[in-house]
PDB file of C-alpha atoms in Angstrom:
ATOM      1  CA  MET A   1     126.390  30.736 175.082  1.00  0.00           C
ATOM      2  CA  THR A   2     126.672  27.662 175.209  1.00  0.00           C
ATOM      3  CA  GLY A   3     129.523  26.000 173.257  1.00  0.00           C
ATOM      4  CA  ARG A   4     128.164  26.416 169.559  1.00  0.00           C
ATOM      5  CA  THR A   5     130.708  26.182 166.834  1.00  0.00           C
ATOM      6  CA  THR A   6     130.848  27.764 163.209  1.00  0.00           C
ATOM      7  CA  THR A   7     132.693  26.124 159.961  1.00  0.00           C
ATOM      8  CA  VAL A   8     133.354  27.284 156.478  1.00  0.00           C
ATOM      9  CA  ASP A   9     131.031  25.459 154.486  1.00  0.00           C
ATOM     10  CA  ILE A  10     133.736  24.166 151.383  1.00  0.00           C
ATOM     11  CA  ASP A  11     132.839  23.032 148.390  1.00  0.00           C
ATOM     12  CA  PRO A  12     134.521  19.433 147.690  1.00  0.00           C
ATOM     13  CA  ALA A  13     133.645  19.970 143.768  1.00  0.00           C
ATOM     14  CA  GLN A  14     135.008  23.440 143.288  1.00  0.00           C
ATOM     15  CA  LEU A  15     138.248  23.149 145.455  1.00  0.00           C
ATOM     16  CA  GLU A  16     138.560  20.104 143.255  1.00  0.00           C
ATOM     17  CA  ARG A  17     137.629  22.221 140.080  1.00  0.00           C
ATOM     18  CA  GLU A  18     140.473  24.490 141.277  1.00  0.00           C
ATOM     19  CA  LEU A  19     143.296  22.459 141.793  1.00  0.00           C
ATOM     20  CA  ALA A  20     142.882  20.941 139.335  1.00  0.00           C
ATOM     21  CA  ALA A  21     143.211  24.049 136.489  1.00  0.00           C
ATOM     22  CA  SER A  22     145.841  24.955 138.866  1.00  0.00           C
ATOM     23  CA  ALA A  23     147.826  22.190 137.804  1.00  0.00           C
ATOM     24  CA  GLU A  24     147.030  22.036 134.216  1.00  0.00           C
ATOM     25  CA  ALA A  25     148.164  25.527 134.544  1.00  0.00           C
ATOM     26  CA  LEU A  26     151.187  24.436 135.821  1.00  0.00           C
ATOM     27  CA  ARG A  27     151.178  22.100 132.904  1.00  0.00           C
ATOM     28  CA  THR A  28     150.834  24.749 130.207  1.00  0.00           C
ATOM     29  CA  SER A  29     153.983  26.570 131.547  1.00  0.00           C
ATOM     30  CA  VAL A  30     156.302  23.777 131.666  1.00  0.00           C
ATOM     31  CA  ASP A  31     155.478  22.182 127.996  1.00  0.00           C
ATOM     32  CA  ALA A  32     155.943  25.947 126.716  1.00  0.00           C
ATOM     33  CA  LEU A  33     159.053  27.068 128.996  1.00  0.00           C
ATOM     34  CA  ARG A  34     160.610  23.243 127.604  1.00  0.00           C
ATOM     35  CA  ASP A  35     159.533  24.699 123.921  1.00  0.00           C
ATOM     36  CA  THR A  36     161.116  27.918 124.698  1.00  0.00           C
ATOM     37  CA  GLY A  37     163.932  26.180 125.340  1.00  0.00           C
ATOM     38  CA  ARG A  38     164.050  23.866 122.068  1.00  0.00           C
ATOM     39  CA  MET A  39     164.225  26.922 119.819  1.00  0.00           C
ATOM     40  CA  LEU A  40     166.613  28.538 121.499  1.00  0.00           C
ATOM     41  CA  HIS A  41     168.669  25.742 121.982  1.00  0.00           C
ATOM     42  CA  GLY A  42     168.151  25.328 118.271  1.00  0.00           C
ATOM     43  CA  ARG A  43     168.855  29.102 117.025  1.00  0.00           C
ATOM     44  CA  GLY A  44     172.781  28.376 119.285  1.00  0.00           C
ATOM     45  CA  TRP A  45     171.273  30.742 122.008  1.00  0.00           C
ATOM     46  CA  SER A  46     171.395  28.372 124.642  1.00  0.00           C
ATOM     47  CA  LEU A  47     173.422  25.790 123.604  1.00  0.00           C
ATOM     48  CA  GLY A  48     174.801  23.464 126.146  1.00  0.00           C
ATOM     49  CA  THR A  49     173.216  23.505 129.920  1.00  0.00           C
ATOM     50  CA  SER A  50     173.730  27.779 129.868  1.00  0.00           C
ATOM     51  CA  SER A  51     170.948  29.626 129.754  1.00  0.00           C
ATOM     52  CA  ASN A  52     167.660  29.919 131.916  1.00  0.00           C
ATOM     53  CA  TYR A  53     163.695  30.593 132.045  1.00  0.00           C
ATOM     54  CA  SER A  54     161.063  31.521 134.711  1.00  0.00           C
ATOM     55  CA  VAL A  55     157.178  32.493 134.227  1.00  0.00           C
ATOM     56  CA  VAL A  56     155.341  34.212 137.512  1.00  0.00           C
ATOM     57  CA  LEU A  57     152.797  31.811 138.246  1.00  0.00           C
ATOM     58  CA  ASP A  58     151.730  34.041 140.992  1.00  0.00           C
ATOM     59  CA  ARG A  59     152.110  37.713 141.895  1.00  0.00           C
ATOM     60  CA  ASP A  60     150.987  37.604 146.150  1.00  0.00           C
ATOM     61  CA  PRO A  61     153.157  36.262 146.680  1.00  0.00           C
ATOM     62  CA  LEU A  62     155.616  36.552 144.470  1.00  0.00           C
ATOM     63  CA  GLU A  63     156.169  32.551 142.771  1.00  0.00           C
ATOM     64  CA  LEU A  64     158.351  31.861 139.664  1.00  0.00           C
ATOM     65  CA  LEU A  65     159.051  28.601 137.749  1.00  0.00           C
ATOM     66  CA  LEU A  66     162.061  28.909 137.044  1.00  0.00           C
ATOM     67  CA  THR A  67     164.348  26.062 134.880  1.00  0.00           C
ATOM     68  CA  ALA A  68     166.584  24.420 137.810  1.00  0.00           C
ATOM     69  CA  SER A  69     170.645  25.059 137.578  1.00  0.00           C
ATOM     70  CA  GLY A  70     172.429  22.672 135.285  1.00  0.00           C
ATOM     71  CA  LYS A  71     169.385  21.563 132.426  1.00  0.00           C
ATOM     72  CA  ASP A  72     170.460  20.495 129.050  1.00  0.00           C
ATOM     73  CA  LYS A  73     167.935  23.611 127.701  1.00  0.00           C
ATOM     74  CA  GLY A  74     167.065  21.836 124.248  1.00  0.00           C
ATOM     75  CA  ARG A  75     165.617  18.363 126.120  1.00  0.00           C
ATOM     76  CA  LEU A  76     164.292  19.825 129.136  1.00  0.00           C
ATOM     77  CA  GLU A  77     161.974  17.610 130.992  1.00  0.00           C
ATOM     78  CA  ARG A  78     158.905  18.200 132.601  1.00  0.00           C
ATOM     79  CA  SER A  79     160.290  17.443 136.260  1.00  0.00           C
ATOM     80  CA  ASP A  80     163.203  19.717 135.650  1.00  0.00           C
ATOM     81  CA  PHE A  81     161.956  22.803 136.596  1.00  0.00           C
ATOM     82  CA  VAL A  82     161.519  24.213 140.229  1.00  0.00           C
ATOM     83  CA  ARG A  83     159.534  26.849 141.547  1.00  0.00           C
ATOM     84  CA  VAL A  84     160.599  30.017 143.984  1.00  0.00           C
ATOM     85  CA  ASP A  85     159.618  32.153 145.504  1.00  0.00           C
ATOM     86  CA  PRO A  86     160.039  36.389 146.486  1.00  0.00           C
ATOM     87  CA  ARG A  87     163.970  35.286 147.534  1.00  0.00           C
ATOM     88  CA  GLY A  88     164.175  32.815 145.309  1.00  0.00           C
ATOM     89  CA  HIS A  89     164.231  29.680 147.270  1.00  0.00           C
ATOM     90  CA  ARG A  90     162.885  26.882 146.335  1.00  0.00           C
ATOM     91  CA  ILE A  91     159.100  25.856 147.683  1.00  0.00           C
ATOM     92  CA  GLU A  92     156.626  23.359 147.014  1.00  0.00           C
ATOM     93  CA  ARG A  93     153.879  22.621 145.403  1.00  0.00           C
ATOM     94  CA  PRO A  94     151.620  19.153 145.711  1.00  0.00           C
ATOM     95  CA  ASP A  95     151.019  18.984 142.198  1.00  0.00           C
ATOM     96  CA  ASP A  96     154.664  20.335 141.415  1.00  0.00           C
ATOM     97  CA  ARG A  97     156.617  16.553 140.499  1.00  0.00           C
ATOM     98  CA  PHE A  98     159.856  17.898 139.957  1.00  0.00           C
ATOM     99  CA  GLY A  99     163.149  16.539 140.774  1.00  0.00           C
ATOM    100  CA  ALA A 100     164.150  16.280 144.717  1.00  0.00           C
ATOM    101  CA  ASP A 101     167.515  16.994 143.680  1.00  0.00           C
ATOM    102  CA  ASN A 102     166.500  20.020 141.344  1.00  0.00           C
ATOM    103  CA  LYS A 103     168.167  23.583 142.841  1.00  0.00           C
ATOM    104  CA  PRO A 104     167.178  26.894 141.677  1.00  0.00           C
ATOM    105  CA  SER A 105     169.567  28.570 139.021  1.00  0.00           C
ATOM    106  CA  ALA A 106     172.248  30.608 140.431  1.00  0.00           C
ATOM    107  CA  GLU A 107     170.967  34.101 138.550  1.00  0.00           C
ATOM    108  CA  THR A 108     167.385  33.376 140.087  1.00  0.00           C
ATOM    109  CA  LEU A 109     168.197  36.973 141.757  1.00  0.00           C
ATOM    110  CA  LEU A 110     167.421  38.409 138.823  1.00  0.00           C
ATOM    111  CA  HIS A 111     164.854  36.803 137.474  1.00  0.00           C
ATOM    112  CA  ILE A 112     163.225  38.086 140.362  1.00  0.00           C
ATOM    113  CA  ALA A 113     163.730  41.544 140.160  1.00  0.00           C
ATOM    114  CA  LEU A 114     162.419  41.260 137.002  1.00  0.00           C
ATOM    115  CA  ALA A 115     159.204  39.106 137.713  1.00  0.00           C
ATOM    116  CA  GLU A 116     158.518  42.201 140.424  1.00  0.00           C
ATOM    117  CA  LEU A 117     158.025  44.641 137.533  1.00  0.00           C
ATOM    118  CA  PRO A 118     154.127  44.536 136.966  1.00  0.00           C
ATOM    119  CA  GLU A 119     154.067  43.859 133.588  1.00  0.00           C
ATOM    120  CA  THR A 120     156.403  41.314 133.636  1.00  0.00           C
ATOM    121  CA  GLY A 121     155.539  37.456 132.661  1.00  0.00           C
ATOM    122  CA  ALA A 122     158.479  35.522 131.783  1.00  0.00           C
ATOM    123  CA  VAL A 123     161.955  36.059 131.501  1.00  0.00           C
ATOM    124  CA  LEU A 124     164.710  34.533 129.667  1.00  0.00           C
ATOM    125  CA  HIS A 125     167.832  34.499 129.802  1.00  0.00           C
ATOM    126  CA  THR A 126     170.459  33.374 126.858  1.00  0.00           C
ATOM    127  CA  HIS A 127     173.990  32.943 125.426  1.00  0.00           C
ATOM    128  CA  SER A 128     174.890  33.819 121.766  1.00  0.00           C
ATOM    129  CA  VAL A 129     178.232  34.588 119.921  1.00  0.00           C
ATOM    130  CA  TRP A 130     176.829  37.785 119.330  1.00  0.00           C
ATOM    131  CA  ALA A 131     175.686  38.963 122.992  1.00  0.00           C
ATOM    132  CA  THR A 132     178.527  37.653 124.131  1.00  0.00           C
ATOM    133  CA  LEU A 133     181.632  39.659 121.781  1.00  0.00           C
ATOM    134  CA  LEU A 134     179.265  42.580 121.555  1.00  0.00           C
ATOM    135  CA  SER A 135     178.577  42.546 125.794  1.00  0.00           C
ATOM    136  CA  ASP A 136     182.738  42.431 125.733  1.00  0.00           C
ATOM    137  CA  ARG A 137     183.491  45.035 122.717  1.00  0.00           C
ATOM    138  CA  TYR A 138     181.409  47.710 124.013  1.00  0.00           C
ATOM    139  CA  PHE A 139     181.586  46.973 127.727  1.00  0.00           C
ATOM    140  CA  GLU A 140     183.296  49.863 128.001  1.00  0.00           C
ATOM    141  CA  GLU A 141     181.281  52.463 126.829  1.00  0.00           C
ATOM    142  CA  GLY A 142     178.077  51.039 129.719  1.00  0.00           C
ATOM    143  CA  GLY A 143     176.418  50.205 127.029  1.00  0.00           C
ATOM    144  CA  LEU A 144     175.144  49.356 123.302  1.00  0.00           C
ATOM    145  CA  GLU A 145     173.206  51.611 121.402  1.00  0.00           C
ATOM    146  CA  ILE A 146     171.091  50.149 118.883  1.00  0.00           C
ATOM    147  CA  GLU A 147     169.643  53.173 115.938  1.00  0.00           C
ATOM    148  CA  GLY A 148     167.114  52.895 113.127  1.00  0.00           C
ATOM    149  CA  PHE A 149     166.766  49.066 112.213  1.00  0.00           C
ATOM    150  CA  GLU A 150     163.385  48.523 111.362  1.00  0.00           C
ATOM    151  CA  MET A 151     163.567  45.338 113.514  1.00  0.00           C
ATOM    152  CA  LEU A 152     162.998  47.612 116.786  1.00  0.00           C
ATOM    153  CA  LYS A 153     159.555  47.785 116.734  1.00  0.00           C
ATOM    154  CA  GLY A 154     159.758  43.834 117.742  1.00  0.00           C
ATOM    155  CA  LEU A 155     160.393  45.375 121.340  1.00  0.00           C
ATOM    156  CA  GLU A 156     157.528  46.283 122.760  1.00  0.00           C
ATOM    157  CA  GLY A 157     156.283  49.565 122.496  1.00  0.00           C
ATOM    158  CA  ILE A 158     158.308  50.637 119.876  1.00  0.00           C
ATOM    159  CA  THR A 159     156.258  51.876 116.787  1.00  0.00           C
ATOM    160  CA  THR A 160     159.090  53.299 114.740  1.00  0.00           C
ATOM    161  CA  HIS A 161     162.672  52.665 113.630  1.00  0.00           C
ATOM    162  CA  GLU A 162     163.425  55.475 114.175  1.00  0.00           C
ATOM    163  CA  THR A 163     164.304  54.912 117.624  1.00  0.00           C
ATOM    164  CA  LYS A 164     167.296  55.318 119.398  1.00  0.00           C
ATOM    165  CA  LYS A 165     167.454  51.818 122.169  1.00  0.00           C
ATOM    166  CA  TRP A 166     170.414  51.434 124.392  1.00  0.00           C
ATOM    167  CA  VAL A 167     171.191  48.195 126.173  1.00  0.00           C
ATOM    168  CA  PRO A 168     173.169  48.312 129.287  1.00  0.00           C
ATOM    169  CA  ILE A 169     176.591  46.276 129.796  1.00  0.00           C
ATOM    170  CA  PHE A 170     177.230  44.935 133.517  1.00  0.00           C
ATOM    171  CA  ASP A 171     179.948  43.190 134.527  1.00  0.00           C
ATOM    172  CA  ASN A 172     180.268  39.466 135.018  1.00  0.00           C
ATOM    173  CA  THR A 173     180.335  38.842 138.236  1.00  0.00           C
ATOM    174  CA  GLN A 174     178.942  35.603 140.543  1.00  0.00           C
ATOM    175  CA  ASP A 175     177.827  37.908 143.450  1.00  0.00           C
ATOM    176  CA  ILE A 176     174.109  38.015 141.529  1.00  0.00           C
ATOM    177  CA  ALA A 177     172.450  39.680 144.886  1.00  0.00           C
ATOM    178  CA  ALA A 178     175.376  42.801 144.595  1.00  0.00           C
ATOM    179  CA  LEU A 179     174.120  42.329 140.443  1.00  0.00           C
ATOM    180  CA  ALA A 180     169.662  42.589 141.376  1.00  0.00           C
ATOM    181  CA  LYS A 181     170.886  46.041 144.152  1.00  0.00           C
ATOM    182  CA  GLN A 182     172.716  47.390 141.402  1.00  0.00           C
ATOM    183  CA  LEU A 183     169.532  46.300 138.396  1.00  0.00           C
ATOM    184  CA  ARG A 184     166.227  47.394 140.638  1.00  0.00           C
ATOM    185  CA  PRO A 185     166.715  51.289 140.856  1.00  0.00           C
ATOM    186  CA  LEU A 186     167.330  51.520 137.015  1.00  0.00           C
ATOM    187  CA  LEU A 187     164.477  49.356 136.320  1.00  0.00           C
ATOM    188  CA  HIS A 188     162.343  51.948 138.470  1.00  0.00           C
ATOM    189  CA  ASP A 189     163.778  55.232 137.178  1.00  0.00           C
ATOM    190  CA  PRO A 190     161.375  57.097 137.310  1.00  0.00           C
ATOM    191  CA  ASP A 191     161.810  59.215 134.559  1.00  0.00           C
ATOM    192  CA  ASN A 192     164.174  56.733 132.165  1.00  0.00           C
ATOM    193  CA  PRO A 193     163.473  52.897 133.111  1.00  0.00           C
ATOM    194  CA  LEU A 194     165.516  49.834 132.118  1.00  0.00           C
ATOM    195  CA  GLU A 195     162.775  48.446 129.153  1.00  0.00           C
ATOM    196  CA  HIS A 196     162.901  44.636 127.268  1.00  0.00           C
ATOM    197  CA  GLY A 197     166.924  43.710 127.473  1.00  0.00           C
ATOM    198  CA  PHE A 198     170.148  43.982 129.156  1.00  0.00           C
ATOM    199  CA  LEU A 199     173.978  42.421 128.839  1.00  0.00           C
ATOM    200  CA  ILE A 200     175.926  40.874 131.348  1.00  0.00           C
ATOM    201  CA  ARG A 201     180.030  41.009 129.992  1.00  0.00           C
ATOM    202  CA  LYS A 202     181.171  38.052 128.155  1.00  0.00           C
ATOM    203  CA  HIS A 203     177.821  36.078 129.631  1.00  0.00           C
ATOM    204  CA  GLY A 204     174.952  36.282 127.508  1.00  0.00           C
ATOM    205  CA  LEU A 205     171.596  38.472 127.568  1.00  0.00           C
ATOM    206  CA  TYR A 206     168.516  39.237 130.202  1.00  0.00           C
ATOM    207  CA  THR A 207     164.951  40.270 128.771  1.00  0.00           C
ATOM    208  CA  TRP A 208     161.628  39.839 129.088  1.00  0.00           C
ATOM    209  CA  GLY A 209     158.453  41.086 128.455  1.00  0.00           C
ATOM    210  CA  ARG A 210     153.776  40.610 129.530  1.00  0.00           C
ATOM    211  CA  ASN A 211     154.613  37.002 128.251  1.00  0.00           C
ATOM    212  CA  LEU A 212     156.845  34.467 127.557  1.00  0.00           C
ATOM    213  CA  ALA A 213     155.058  35.304 124.196  1.00  0.00           C
ATOM    214  CA  ALA A 214     156.589  38.808 124.079  1.00  0.00           C
ATOM    215  CA  ALA A 215     159.572  37.707 125.749  1.00  0.00           C
ATOM    216  CA  ARG A 216     160.517  35.032 123.196  1.00  0.00           C
ATOM    217  CA  ARG A 217     160.169  38.260 120.787  1.00  0.00           C
ATOM    218  CA  HIS A 218     162.682  40.696 122.459  1.00  0.00           C
ATOM    219  CA  VAL A 219     165.058  37.570 122.067  1.00  0.00           C
ATOM    220  CA  GLU A 220     165.127  36.813 119.040  1.00  0.00           C
ATOM    221  CA  VAL A 221     164.793  41.247 117.876  1.00  0.00           C
ATOM    222  CA  PHE A 222     167.517  41.256 120.715  1.00  0.00           C
ATOM    223  CA  GLU A 223     169.808  38.223 118.373  1.00  0.00           C
ATOM    224  CA  PHE A 224     168.790  39.851 115.336  1.00  0.00           C
ATOM    225  CA  LEU A 225     169.838  43.050 116.002  1.00  0.00           C
ATOM    226  CA  PHE A 226     172.973  42.020 117.596  1.00  0.00           C
ATOM    227  CA  GLU A 227     174.352  40.249 114.801  1.00  0.00           C
ATOM    228  CA  CYS A 228     173.830  43.440 112.418  1.00  0.00           C
ATOM    229  CA  LEU A 229     176.046  44.920 115.002  1.00  0.00           C
ATOM    230  CA  GLY A 230     177.976  41.856 115.074  1.00  0.00           C
ATOM    231  CA  ARG A 231     178.647  41.629 111.433  1.00  0.00           C
ATOM    232  CA  GLN A 232     179.638  45.837 111.495  1.00  0.00           C
ATOM    233  CA  GLU A 233     181.904  46.072 114.122  1.00  0.00           C
ATOM    234  CA  PHE A 234     184.017  42.452 113.524  1.00  0.00           C
ATOM    235  CA  GLY A 235     183.259  42.499 109.511  1.00  0.00           C
ATOM    236  CA  ALA A 236     181.958  39.259 109.964  1.00  0.00           C
TER     237      ALA A 236
END
């Protein structure tokens, strides 16, 4: 046979539609996280430049849309984000349009560990007063138990207030890789997996959900419960 070549036909119109759909999905995720930031800042749970949020953009390979480090969560702009790979490194896509100097949060590896769960679509990390106080008060016990509150039913899969919810507390550390390594086996425990959320001592709450709406609901549920416990504990 002589030198004949074959090519795969590409439909330019179809490719353009796919690119447009991808860009629109990205804008939707960015705006949803901006709205989330305004809400959490307004409630006093993400003040200053504290906190970080993410949503899963793709799973094969894993890609996250993440708030960039050092951004005011109450005033997030569309450029205040980064896209990261499974190692937590920033990657670029043509439609991202994010700030050239944006850096992933120092805690990105915790978002990666949580996003590896197939049912996780979004991760939210907040710094509220009650989460900070309770995470210190109950650190020596290894966590805090919440029982009997109707609001527990706002956590995915819980259907009765007759529930005991254990919220683990990890020590605060700058070694996020080590903390992520400590977290993973608890998330994947076949008999009693860590679900819904955990605290970091004198730091704040991590929670997640199948999508951003679920993760936001979990923040609100946990913060209500933390305030109830805090007022009981400290007589506030």
